[in-house]
PDB file of C-alpha atoms and ligand atoms in Angstrom:
ATOM      1  CA  MET A 236     307.301 146.292 128.074  1.00 33.00           C
ATOM      2  CA  TYR A 237     307.290 143.006 130.010  1.00 35.00           C
ATOM      3  CA  SER A 238     307.261 139.544 128.473  1.00 34.00           C
ATOM      4  CA  HIS A 239     304.204 137.486 129.277  1.00 35.00           C
ATOM      5  CA  HIS A 240     306.270 135.243 131.516  1.00 37.00           C
ATOM      6  CA  GLN A 241     307.648 138.161 133.532  1.00 40.00           C
ATOM      7  CA  LEU A 242     304.148 139.559 133.853  1.00 36.00           C
ATOM      8  CA  VAL A 243     302.798 136.320 135.269  1.00 39.00           C
ATOM      9  CA  LEU A 244     305.682 136.183 137.738  1.00 45.00           C
ATOM     10  CA  MET A 245     305.057 139.763 138.742  1.00 50.00           C
ATOM     11  CA  ILE A 246     301.334 139.262 139.279  1.00 53.00           C
ATOM     12  CA  THR A 247     301.977 136.117 141.306  1.00 53.00           C
ATOM     13  CA  GLY A 248     304.546 138.118 143.257  1.00 57.00           C
ATOM     14  CA  THR A 249     302.005 140.867 143.869  1.00 57.00           C
ATOM     15  CA  ALA A 250     299.466 138.449 145.283  1.00 56.00           C
ATOM     16  CA  LEU A 251     302.136 137.109 147.618  1.00 52.00           C
ATOM     17  CA  LEU A 252     303.184 140.638 148.506  1.00 56.00           C
ATOM     18  CA  LEU A 253     299.620 141.596 149.386  1.00 55.00           C
ATOM     19  CA  HIS A 254     299.479 138.575 151.605  1.00 51.00           C
ATOM     20  CA  LEU A 255     302.731 139.461 153.373  1.00 50.00           C
ATOM     21  CA  ILE A 256     301.757 143.109 153.859  1.00 53.00           C
ATOM     22  CA  GLY A 257     298.461 141.925 155.278  1.00 48.00           C
ATOM     23  CA  LEU A 258     300.460 140.384 158.078  1.00 46.00           C
ATOM     24  CA  VAL A 259     302.164 143.648 159.093  1.00 46.00           C
ATOM     25  CA  PHE A 260     299.521 146.281 158.309  1.00 54.00           C
ATOM     26  CA  PRO A 261     297.278 147.275 161.254  1.00 59.00           C
ATOM     27  CA  ALA A 262     294.478 144.825 161.912  1.00 66.00           C
ATOM     28  CA  ALA A 263     290.847 145.909 161.694  1.00 71.00           C
ATOM     29  CA  GLY A 264     289.750 147.828 164.773  1.00 74.00           C
ATOM     30  CA  ASP A 265     286.708 146.814 166.790  1.00 86.00           C
ATOM     31  CA  THR A 266     284.992 150.189 166.972  1.00 91.00           C
ATOM     32  CA  VAL A 267     281.224 149.846 167.196  1.00 95.00           C
ATOM     33  CA  PHE A 268     279.190 150.816 164.143  1.00 97.00           C
ATOM     34  CA  ASP A 269     277.003 153.406 165.920  1.00 96.00           C
ATOM     35  CA  SER A 270     279.924 155.514 167.095  1.00 95.00           C
ATOM     36  CA  HIS A 271     280.450 157.006 163.614  1.00 97.00           C
ATOM     37  CA  TYR A 272     277.940 155.445 161.218  1.00 98.00           C
ATOM     38  CA  ALA A 273     274.203 155.022 160.610  1.00 98.00           C
ATOM     39  CA  ILE A 274     272.130 153.022 158.124  1.00 98.00           C
ATOM     40  CA  ASP A 275     270.590 155.354 155.584  1.00 95.00           C
ATOM     41  CA  TYR A 276     269.003 153.019 153.039  1.00 96.00           C
ATOM     42  CA  GLY A 277     267.526 149.492 153.061  1.00 97.00           C
ATOM     43  CA  GLN A 278     267.231 149.133 156.855  1.00 97.00           C
ATOM     44  CA  ASP A 279     265.669 145.651 156.515  1.00 97.00           C
ATOM     45  CA  HIS A 280     268.577 144.517 154.308  1.00 98.00           C
ATOM     46  CA  VAL A 281     271.108 145.231 157.057  1.00 98.00           C
ATOM     47  CA  LYS A 282     272.216 142.760 159.693  1.00 98.00           C
ATOM     48  CA  PHE A 283     274.707 143.150 162.526  1.00 97.00           C
ATOM     49  CA  LEU A 284     276.891 140.072 162.743  1.00 96.00           C
ATOM     50  CA  ASP A 285     277.797 140.378 166.428  1.00 95.00           C
ATOM     51  CA  PRO A 286     275.996 141.835 169.460  1.00 93.00           C
ATOM     52  CA  GLN A 287     278.722 144.509 169.877  1.00 92.00           C
ATOM     53  CA  LYS A 288     277.947 145.747 166.331  1.00 95.00           C
ATOM     54  CA  THR A 289     281.543 145.659 165.127  1.00 96.00           C
ATOM     55  CA  ARG A 290     280.575 143.907 161.886  1.00 97.00           C
ATOM     56  CA  VAL A 291     277.707 144.670 159.573  1.00 98.00           C
ATOM     57  CA  GLN A 292     276.275 142.900 156.549  1.00 98.00           C
ATOM     58  CA  LEU A 293     274.476 144.647 153.685  1.00 98.00           C
ATOM     59  CA  SER A 294     272.353 142.567 151.297  1.00 98.00           C
ATOM     60  CA  LEU A 295     270.911 142.967 147.846  1.00 98.00           C
ATOM     61  CA  ASP A 296     267.863 141.153 146.493  1.00 97.00           C
ATOM     62  CA  THR A 297     265.169 142.020 143.954  1.00 97.00           C
ATOM     63  CA  VAL A 298     263.466 144.262 146.527  1.00 97.00           C
ATOM     64  CA  SER A 299     266.349 146.427 147.690  1.00 97.00           C
ATOM     65  CA  GLY A 300     270.031 147.018 148.316  1.00 98.00           C
ATOM     66  CA  ALA A 301     271.400 148.813 151.362  1.00 98.00           C
ATOM     67  CA  ARG A 302     273.733 151.611 152.404  1.00 98.00           C
ATOM     68  CA  PHE A 303     275.307 153.144 155.482  1.00 98.00           C
ATOM     69  CA  SER A 304     277.069 156.445 155.895  1.00 98.00           C
ATOM     70  CA  SER A 305     279.072 158.415 158.412  1.00 98.00           C
ATOM     71  CA  LYS A 306     277.069 160.644 160.732  1.00 98.00           C
ATOM     72  CA  VAL A 307     279.218 163.664 159.922  1.00 97.00           C
ATOM     73  CA  LYS A 308     281.211 164.943 156.964  1.00 97.00           C
ATOM     74  CA  TYR A 309     284.992 165.256 156.870  1.00 98.00           C
ATOM     75  CA  GLY A 310     287.414 167.764 155.364  1.00 97.00           C
ATOM     76  CA  SER A 311     290.475 165.484 155.263  1.00 98.00           C
ATOM     77  CA  GLY A 312     291.459 162.079 156.576  1.00 98.00           C
ATOM     78  CA  PHE A 313     292.777 158.590 156.080  1.00 97.00           C
ATOM     79  CA  PHE A 314     289.597 156.550 155.753  1.00 98.00           C
ATOM     80  CA  ASN A 315     289.534 152.794 155.932  1.00 96.00           C
ATOM     81  CA  MET A 316     287.046 149.962 155.660  1.00 97.00           C
ATOM     82  CA  TRP A 317     287.600 146.226 155.887  1.00 97.00           C
ATOM     83  CA  ILE A 318     285.322 144.513 153.401  1.00 98.00           C
ATOM     84  CA  LYS A 319     284.428 140.929 152.545  1.00 98.00           C
ATOM     85  CA  LEU A 320     282.656 140.796 149.208  1.00 98.00           C
ATOM     86  CA  PRO A 321     279.662 138.638 148.213  1.00 97.00           C
ATOM     87  CA  ALA A 322     280.806 135.066 147.496  1.00 96.00           C
ATOM     88  CA  GLY A 323     279.751 132.826 144.629  1.00 95.00           C
ATOM     89  CA  ASP A 324     278.055 134.148 141.520  1.00 96.00           C
ATOM     90  CA  SER A 325     277.994 137.916 142.091  1.00 96.00           C
ATOM     91  CA  ALA A 326     278.023 139.085 138.458  1.00 96.00           C
ATOM     92  CA  GLY A 327     276.353 142.497 138.128  1.00 96.00           C
ATOM     93  CA  VAL A 328     276.462 143.188 141.883  1.00 97.00           C
ATOM     94  CA  VAL A 329     278.371 146.328 142.879  1.00 97.00           C
ATOM     95  CA  THR A 330     279.724 146.816 146.377  1.00 98.00           C
ATOM     96  CA  ALA A 331     281.062 150.294 147.070  1.00 98.00           C
ATOM     97  CA  PHE A 332     283.129 152.203 149.620  1.00 98.00           C
ATOM     98  CA  TYR A 333     283.378 155.907 148.881  1.00 98.00           C
ATOM     99  CA  LEU A 334     283.553 159.520 149.973  1.00 98.00           C
ATOM    100  CA  ARG A 335     280.917 161.913 148.661  1.00 98.00           C
ATOM    101  CA  SER A 336     280.042 165.563 149.171  1.00 96.00           C
ATOM    102  CA  GLY A 337     276.396 164.996 148.233  1.00 86.00           C
ATOM    103  CA  ASP A 338     275.717 168.417 146.734  1.00 80.00           C
ATOM    104  CA  HIS A 339     275.134 169.403 143.134  1.00 83.00           C
ATOM    105  CA  ALA A 340     278.757 169.956 142.052  1.00 93.00           C
ATOM    106  CA  LEU A 341     279.762 166.607 143.426  1.00 96.00           C
ATOM    107  CA  ASP A 342     283.127 165.768 144.939  1.00 97.00           C
ATOM    108  CA  GLU A 343     283.539 162.016 145.230  1.00 98.00           C
ATOM    109  CA  VAL A 344     286.239 159.343 145.600  1.00 98.00           C
ATOM    110  CA  ASP A 345     285.097 155.798 144.789  1.00 97.00           C
ATOM    111  CA  PHE A 346     286.073 152.194 145.279  1.00 97.00           C
ATOM    112  CA  GLU A 347     283.597 150.042 143.358  1.00 98.00           C
ATOM    113  CA  PHE A 348     283.901 146.257 143.428  1.00 97.00           C
ATOM    114  CA  LEU A 349     282.468 144.632 140.341  1.00 95.00           C
ATOM    115  CA  GLY A 350     281.040 141.187 141.041  1.00 94.00           C
ATOM    116  CA  ASN A 351     281.663 138.324 138.659  1.00 94.00           C
ATOM    117  CA  ARG A 352     280.775 134.765 137.702  1.00 93.00           C
ATOM    118  CA  PRO A 353     282.453 132.027 139.791  1.00 93.00           C
ATOM    119  CA  GLY A 354     286.028 131.444 138.631  1.00 91.00           C
ATOM    120  CA  GLU A 355     286.339 134.952 137.174  1.00 93.00           C
ATOM    121  CA  ASN A 356     288.309 137.409 139.296  1.00 95.00           C
ATOM    122  CA  ILE A 357     286.597 140.416 140.784  1.00 96.00           C
ATOM    123  CA  SER A 358     287.681 143.825 139.500  1.00 96.00           C
ATOM    124  CA  ILE A 359     287.871 147.056 141.369  1.00 97.00           C
ATOM    125  CA  GLN A 360     287.033 150.352 139.713  1.00 97.00           C
ATOM    126  CA  THR A 361     288.174 153.654 141.152  1.00 98.00           C
ATOM    127  CA  ASN A 362     287.060 157.141 140.207  1.00 98.00           C
ATOM    128  CA  VAL A 363     287.521 160.718 141.374  1.00 98.00           C
ATOM    129  CA  PHE A 364     284.880 163.434 140.907  1.00 97.00           C
ATOM    130  CA  ALA A 365     285.701 167.061 141.542  1.00 97.00           C
ATOM    131  CA  ASN A 366     283.240 169.918 141.193  1.00 95.00           C
ATOM    132  CA  GLY A 367     280.727 167.619 139.459  1.00 95.00           C
ATOM    133  CA  VAL A 368     283.136 166.114 136.932  1.00 94.00           C
ATOM    134  CA  GLY A 369     284.205 162.462 137.083  1.00 94.00           C
ATOM    135  CA  ASN A 370     285.046 160.313 134.041  1.00 95.00           C
ATOM    136  CA  ARG A 371     288.359 159.322 135.617  1.00 97.00           C
ATOM    137  CA  GLU A 372     287.860 155.576 135.850  1.00 97.00           C
ATOM    138  CA  GLN A 373     290.627 153.113 136.450  1.00 97.00           C
ATOM    139  CA  LYS A 374     290.003 149.404 136.755  1.00 97.00           C
ATOM    140  CA  LEU A 375     292.176 146.558 137.973  1.00 96.00           C
ATOM    141  CA  VAL A 376     291.714 142.825 138.450  1.00 96.00           C
ATOM    142  CA  LEU A 377     292.249 141.795 142.045  1.00 95.00           C
ATOM    143  CA  PRO A 378     295.019 139.179 142.281  1.00 92.00           C
ATOM    144  CA  PHE A 379     293.355 137.501 145.299  1.00 93.00           C
ATOM    145  CA  ASP A 380     289.883 136.303 146.227  1.00 95.00           C
ATOM    146  CA  PRO A 381     288.224 139.248 148.035  1.00 96.00           C
ATOM    147  CA  THR A 382     285.223 137.082 148.974  1.00 97.00           C
ATOM    148  CA  ALA A 383     287.274 134.639 151.077  1.00 95.00           C
ATOM    149  CA  ASP A 384     288.197 137.114 153.791  1.00 95.00           C
ATOM    150  CA  TYR A 385     288.126 140.750 154.879  1.00 95.00           C
ATOM    151  CA  HIS A 386     290.636 143.042 153.170  1.00 95.00           C
ATOM    152  CA  ASP A 387     291.662 146.573 154.013  1.00 96.00           C
ATOM    153  CA  TYR A 388     290.681 149.347 151.571  1.00 97.00           C
ATOM    154  CA  ARG A 389     291.817 152.909 152.305  1.00 97.00           C
ATOM    155  CA  ILE A 390     291.423 156.409 150.959  1.00 98.00           C
ATOM    156  CA  LEU A 391     293.886 159.123 151.951  1.00 98.00           C
ATOM    157  CA  TRP A 392     292.605 162.638 151.273  1.00 98.00           C
ATOM    158  CA  ASN A 393     294.620 165.676 152.266  1.00 98.00           C
ATOM    159  CA  PRO A 394     295.287 169.106 150.652  1.00 97.00           C
ATOM    160  CA  HIS A 395     298.082 167.595 148.503  1.00 98.00           C
ATOM    161  CA  ILE A 396     297.013 164.168 147.373  1.00 98.00           C
ATOM    162  CA  ILE A 397     294.383 161.468 147.226  1.00 98.00           C
ATOM    163  CA  MET A 398     295.778 157.937 147.446  1.00 97.00           C
ATOM    164  CA  MET A 399     293.870 154.690 147.414  1.00 97.00           C
ATOM    165  CA  TYR A 400     295.275 151.528 148.965  1.00 96.00           C
ATOM    166  CA  ILE A 401     294.484 147.835 149.044  1.00 95.00           C
ATOM    167  CA  ASP A 402     295.964 146.050 152.073  1.00 92.00           C
ATOM    168  CA  GLY A 403     298.490 148.844 152.441  1.00 91.00           C
ATOM    169  CA  VAL A 404     299.547 148.831 148.781  1.00 93.00           C
ATOM    170  CA  PRO A 405     298.954 152.141 146.939  1.00 94.00           C
ATOM    171  CA  ILE A 406     296.992 151.529 143.732  1.00 95.00           C
ATOM    172  CA  ARG A 407     295.978 155.020 142.715  1.00 96.00           C
ATOM    173  CA  VAL A 408     297.197 158.581 143.056  1.00 96.00           C
ATOM    174  CA  PHE A 409     295.280 161.773 142.304  1.00 98.00           C
ATOM    175  CA  LYS A 410     297.237 164.895 143.154  1.00 97.00           C
ATOM    176  CA  ASN A 411     295.966 168.371 143.903  1.00 98.00           C
ATOM    177  CA  ASN A 412     296.625 169.898 140.489  1.00 97.00           C
ATOM    178  CA  THR A 413     294.544 173.063 140.946  1.00 97.00           C
ATOM    179  CA  ALA A 414     297.709 174.969 139.975  1.00 97.00           C
ATOM    180  CA  ILE A 415     297.239 173.674 136.391  1.00 96.00           C
ATOM    181  CA  GLY A 416     293.477 174.138 136.406  1.00 96.00           C
ATOM    182  CA  VAL A 417     292.308 170.663 137.481  1.00 97.00           C
ATOM    183  CA  ASP A 418     289.572 170.646 140.125  1.00 97.00           C
ATOM    184  CA  TYR A 419     290.335 168.796 143.357  1.00 97.00           C
ATOM    185  CA  PRO A 420     287.799 167.566 145.956  1.00 97.00           C
ATOM    186  CA  SER A 421     287.504 170.392 148.463  1.00 95.00           C
ATOM    187  CA  LYS A 422     284.024 170.084 149.954  1.00 96.00           C
ATOM    188  CA  PRO A 423     283.264 168.173 153.146  1.00 97.00           C
ATOM    189  CA  MET A 424     282.581 164.541 152.271  1.00 98.00           C
ATOM    190  CA  GLN A 425     280.676 161.767 153.970  1.00 98.00           C
ATOM    191  CA  ILE A 426     281.976 158.170 154.133  1.00 98.00           C
ATOM    192  CA  LEU A 427     279.554 155.693 152.541  1.00 98.00           C
ATOM    193  CA  ALA A 428     279.337 151.973 151.844  1.00 98.00           C
ATOM    194  CA  SER A 429     276.661 150.231 149.827  1.00 98.00           C
ATOM    195  CA  ILE A 430     275.550 147.266 147.756  1.00 98.00           C
ATOM    196  CA  TRP A 431     273.444 147.751 144.642  1.00 97.00           C
ATOM    197  CA  ASN A 432     272.332 146.407 141.286  1.00 95.00           C
ATOM    198  CA  GLY A 433     274.885 147.604 138.738  1.00 94.00           C
ATOM    199  CA  ASP A 434     274.246 144.992 136.087  1.00 93.00           C
ATOM    200  CA  TYR A 435     273.598 147.602 133.404  1.00 91.00           C
ATOM    201  CA  TRP A 436     277.355 148.370 133.394  1.00 89.00           C
ATOM    202  CA  ALA A 437     279.458 146.521 135.966  1.00 89.00           C
ATOM    203  CA  THR A 438     280.282 143.117 134.473  1.00 89.00           C
ATOM    204  CA  ASP A 439     281.504 142.731 130.871  1.00 89.00           C
ATOM    205  CA  GLY A 440     280.294 146.246 130.202  1.00 88.00           C
ATOM    206  CA  GLY A 441     276.719 145.321 131.224  1.00 91.00           C
ATOM    207  CA  ARG A 442     276.388 142.170 129.105  1.00 92.00           C
ATOM    208  CA  THR A 443     276.554 139.822 132.123  1.00 91.00           C
ATOM    209  CA  LYS A 444     273.436 140.236 134.264  1.00 94.00           C
ATOM    210  CA  ILE A 445     272.635 139.399 137.876  1.00 95.00           C
ATOM    211  CA  ASP A 446     271.439 135.824 138.320  1.00 96.00           C
ATOM    212  CA  TRP A 447     268.752 136.492 140.930  1.00 97.00           C
ATOM    213  CA  SER A 448     268.476 132.778 141.769  1.00 97.00           C
ATOM    214  CA  HIS A 449     271.644 133.391 143.849  1.00 97.00           C
ATOM    215  CA  ALA A 450     270.126 136.306 145.818  1.00 97.00           C
ATOM    216  CA  PRO A 451     270.486 137.644 148.435  1.00 98.00           C
ATOM    217  CA  PHE A 452     274.035 138.888 147.773  1.00 98.00           C
ATOM    218  CA  SER A 453     275.773 139.955 150.969  1.00 98.00           C
ATOM    219  CA  ALA A 454     278.849 142.052 151.664  1.00 98.00           C
ATOM    220  CA  GLN A 455     280.360 142.387 155.130  1.00 98.00           C
ATOM    221  CA  PHE A 456     282.070 145.432 156.604  1.00 98.00           C
ATOM    222  CA  ARG A 457     284.116 146.074 159.716  1.00 96.00           C
ATOM    223  CA  SER A 458     286.586 148.544 161.251  1.00 95.00           C
ATOM    224  CA  PHE A 459     284.389 151.549 162.008  1.00 96.00           C
ATOM    225  CA  ASP A 460     287.022 153.802 163.513  1.00 96.00           C
ATOM    226  CA  VAL A 461     287.523 157.046 161.554  1.00 97.00           C
ATOM    227  CA  ASP A 462     290.783 158.977 161.134  1.00 97.00           C
ATOM    228  CA  GLY A 463     289.240 162.152 159.773  1.00 97.00           C
ATOM    229  CA  CYS A 464     288.772 165.849 160.443  1.00 98.00           C
ATOM    230  CA  SER A 465     285.071 166.488 160.921  1.00 97.00           C
ATOM    231  CA  SER A 466     283.944 169.518 158.948  1.00 95.00           C
ATOM    232  CA  SER A 467     281.024 171.339 157.396  1.00 89.00           C
ATOM    233  CA  SER A 468     282.788 174.044 155.390  1.00 88.00           C
ATOM    234  CA  THR A 469     284.569 173.997 152.018  1.00 87.00           C
ATOM    235  CA  HIS A 470     288.377 174.493 152.137  1.00 86.00           C
ATOM    236  CA  ASP A 471     288.292 174.122 155.915  1.00 88.00           C
ATOM    237  CA  GLN A 472     291.671 175.519 157.035  1.00 92.00           C
ATOM    238  CA  ASP A 473     291.612 173.544 160.268  1.00 95.00           C
ATOM    239  CA  CYS A 474     291.244 170.293 158.315  1.00 97.00           C
ATOM    240  CA  ALA A 475     294.311 171.251 156.244  1.00 97.00           C
ATOM    241  CA  SER A 476     296.474 171.581 159.368  1.00 97.00           C
ATOM    242  CA  THR A 477     299.510 169.321 159.805  1.00 97.00           C
ATOM    243  CA  LYS A 478     298.385 168.720 163.397  1.00 97.00           C
ATOM    244  CA  TYR A 479     296.478 165.865 161.738  1.00 97.00           C
ATOM    245  CA  TRP A 480     298.988 163.101 160.952  1.00 97.00           C
ATOM    246  CA  TRP A 481     297.497 162.319 157.519  1.00 97.00           C
ATOM    247  CA  ASN A 482     298.297 165.897 156.416  1.00 98.00           C
ATOM    248  CA  GLY A 483     301.986 165.554 157.310  1.00 97.00           C
ATOM    249  CA  ASP A 484     304.662 165.784 154.593  1.00 95.00           C
ATOM    250  CA  LYS A 485     305.122 162.000 154.693  1.00 93.00           C
ATOM    251  CA  PHE A 486     301.713 161.929 152.957  1.00 96.00           C
ATOM    252  CA  TRP A 487     302.213 164.555 150.258  1.00 97.00           C
ATOM    253  CA  GLU A 488     303.634 162.193 147.642  1.00 95.00           C
ATOM    254  CA  LEU A 489     303.838 158.521 146.869  1.00 94.00           C
ATOM    255  CA  GLU A 490     306.884 157.505 148.897  1.00 90.00           C
ATOM    256  CA  GLU A 491     310.107 156.359 147.265  1.00 90.00           C
ATOM    257  CA  GLY A 492     311.207 152.788 147.848  1.00 89.00           C
ATOM    258  CA  SER A 493     308.733 149.997 148.520  1.00 87.00           C
ATOM    259  CA  PRO A 494     305.485 152.015 148.139  1.00 89.00           C
ATOM    260  CA  LYS A 495     306.541 153.149 144.654  1.00 91.00           C
ATOM    261  CA  LEU A 496     307.655 149.624 143.693  1.00 90.00           C
ATOM    262  CA  TRP A 497     304.405 148.107 144.987  1.00 90.00           C
ATOM    263  CA  TYR A 498     302.419 150.739 143.099  1.00 92.00           C
ATOM    264  CA  LYS A 499     304.268 149.872 139.881  1.00 90.00           C
ATOM    265  CA  ALA A 500     303.679 146.138 140.386  1.00 89.00           C
ATOM    266  CA  MET A 501     299.960 146.815 140.855  1.00 90.00           C
ATOM    267  CA  ARG A 502     299.878 148.758 137.602  1.00 88.00           C
ATOM    268  CA  THR A 503     300.360 145.454 135.771  1.00 91.00           C
ATOM    269  CA  LEU A 504     296.871 144.463 136.970  1.00 94.00           C
ATOM    270  CA  ILE A 505     295.228 147.520 135.391  1.00 95.00           C
ATOM    271  CA  THR A 506     292.682 146.637 132.696  1.00 96.00           C
ATOM    272  CA  TYR A 507     291.361 150.147 132.085  1.00 96.00           C
ATOM    273  CA  ASP A 508     292.825 153.600 132.635  1.00 96.00           C
ATOM    274  CA  TYR A 509     291.134 156.774 131.402  1.00 96.00           C
ATOM    275  CA  CYS A 510     294.602 158.291 131.067  1.00 95.00           C
ATOM    276  CA  THR A 511     295.511 155.878 128.257  1.00 94.00           C
ATOM    277  CA  ASP A 512     292.071 155.756 126.584  1.00 96.00           C
ATOM    278  CA  THR A 513     293.022 157.762 123.508  1.00 96.00           C
ATOM    279  CA  GLU A 514     289.659 157.170 121.834  1.00 96.00           C
ATOM    280  CA  ARG A 515     287.906 158.907 124.678  1.00 96.00           C
ATOM    281  CA  TYR A 516     290.645 161.440 125.334  1.00 96.00           C
ATOM    282  CA  PRO A 517     292.705 162.120 122.168  1.00 95.00           C
ATOM    283  CA  VAL A 518     294.604 164.597 124.346  1.00 93.00           C
ATOM    284  CA  PRO A 519     295.331 162.999 127.747  1.00 91.00           C
ATOM    285  CA  PRO A 520     293.677 164.863 130.656  1.00 96.00           C
ATOM    286  CA  PRO A 521     296.132 167.397 132.141  1.00 96.00           C
ATOM    287  CA  GLU A 522     296.401 165.652 135.521  1.00 96.00           C
ATOM    288  CA  CYS A 523     297.514 162.330 134.035  1.00 95.00           C
ATOM    289  CA  PRO A 524     301.314 162.789 133.718  1.00 93.00           C
ATOM    290  CA  SER A 525     301.794 163.773 137.373  1.00 93.00           C
ATOM    291  CA  ASN A 526     299.522 160.972 138.644  1.00 93.00           C
ATOM    292  CA  SER A 527     301.448 158.251 136.856  1.00 87.00           C
ATOM    293  CA  TYR A 528     304.777 156.915 138.105  1.00 76.00           C
ATOM    294  CA  LEU A 529     305.623 154.644 135.197  1.00 70.00           C
TER     295      LEU A 529
HETATM  296  C1  NAG B 619     292.798 135.670 140.173  1.00 76.79           C
HETATM  297  O1  NAG B 619     292.775 135.370 141.563  1.00 76.79           O
HETATM  298  C2  NAG B 619     293.566 134.251 141.942  1.00 76.79           C
HETATM  299  C3  NAG B 619     293.358 134.021 143.426  1.00 76.79           C
HETATM  300  O2  NAG B 619     292.004 134.006 143.763  1.00 76.79           O
HETATM  301  C4  NAG B 619     295.015 134.506 141.613  1.00 76.79           C
HETATM  302  O3  NAG B 619     295.774 133.360 141.924  1.00 76.79           O
HETATM  303  C5  NAG B 619     295.165 134.873 140.140  1.00 76.79           C
HETATM  304  O4  NAG B 619     296.491 135.263 139.900  1.00 76.79           O
HETATM  305  C6  NAG B 619     294.226 136.025 139.788  1.00 76.79           C
HETATM  306  N1  NAG B 619     294.283 136.325 138.349  1.00 76.79           N
HETATM  307  C7  NAG B 619     294.579 137.548 137.896  1.00 76.79           C
HETATM  308  C8  NAG B 619     294.534 137.714 136.417  1.00 76.79           C
HETATM  309  O5  NAG B 619     294.858 138.460 138.626  1.00 76.79           O
HETATM  310  C1  NAG B 620     294.882 172.463 146.517  1.00 76.79           C
HETATM  311  O1  NAG B 620     296.097 173.179 146.382  1.00 76.79           O
HETATM  312  C2  NAG B 620     295.957 174.593 146.369  1.00 76.79           C
HETATM  313  C3  NAG B 620     297.332 175.189 146.157  1.00 76.79           C
HETATM  314  O2  NAG B 620     297.872 174.764 144.907  1.00 76.79           O
HETATM  315  C4  NAG B 620     295.348 175.055 147.667  1.00 76.79           C
HETATM  316  O3  NAG B 620     295.128 176.451 147.644  1.00 76.79           O
HETATM  317  C5  NAG B 620     294.017 174.346 147.911  1.00 76.79           C
HETATM  318  O4  NAG B 620     293.516 174.670 149.193  1.00 76.79           O
HETATM  319  C6  NAG B 620     294.202 172.821 147.833  1.00 76.79           C
HETATM  320  N1  NAG B 620     292.891 172.186 147.888  1.00 76.79           N
HETATM  321  C7  NAG B 620     292.484 171.512 148.957  1.00 76.79           C
HETATM  322  C8  NAG B 620     291.115 170.933 148.899  1.00 76.79           C
HETATM  323  O5  NAG B 620     293.147 171.367 149.956  1.00 76.79           O
END
């Protein structure tokens, strides 16, 4: 499709683009952690980085990882987290930002950052579970160093579409395809962030293990404001209302123009896509054609 040279130019261009968008996209807010979130795992592996509690650090060592979650569940929203990943040798360490319903037939939308050896770029894996079924992994290599600074990761979830963004650039689309029999997350979900030992799968398919001599591994999080509709019931009609800006028709589709171009540029960084894994899915999953803009 592209020559190698064009590809390199495009990836370089994407890194530059991300940098430029970073300058115009809203900066991280300074909402205090306690207003929407609480620690729910590994209390002694959590540290607030300022007295106002606008930044929090989660650490992983041989004893424990850590996790925090929103105090309530949401039925729709445009969720964001600014994250600075563990620096240095983080192979096998997984940092995650995700939405999860927490019941048996799980609904879940995941960002998982897969740590790596120094000099090897960090990958991000995304997945969508609906009614207990996931297996929808996509993976891309980040074209920047996510350990050097905070970056903005977002999940839009409304009745029409789920979109995932890095620094304002859409990288993944999962539409509501219930009309063709594909389940779509519909249960109230909590916002979670965590750090954990994923070395049985995360790096080189599990062959590269955590080097514990570099522990503790620490990820930092900020921007604890929440644009979401708080809810406790499935298919909450109030949370579907267009009185919430993220449900408006501007957010029903990947927009034409720059967003679509940026999305396409990011696709060149994809290293795995379940939609094109013909060994695993000889017949592509039914949602794939409408979620791809290539
Ligand atoms: C890896 O990240 C560096 C910046 O840290 C970037 O210049 C390079 O293009 C990235 N490589 C790939 C394959 O994305
Ligand atoms: C998905 O779309 C259908 C209509 O095709 C709608 O009835 C349903 O409420 C939507 N799901 C969610 C979670 O909004």
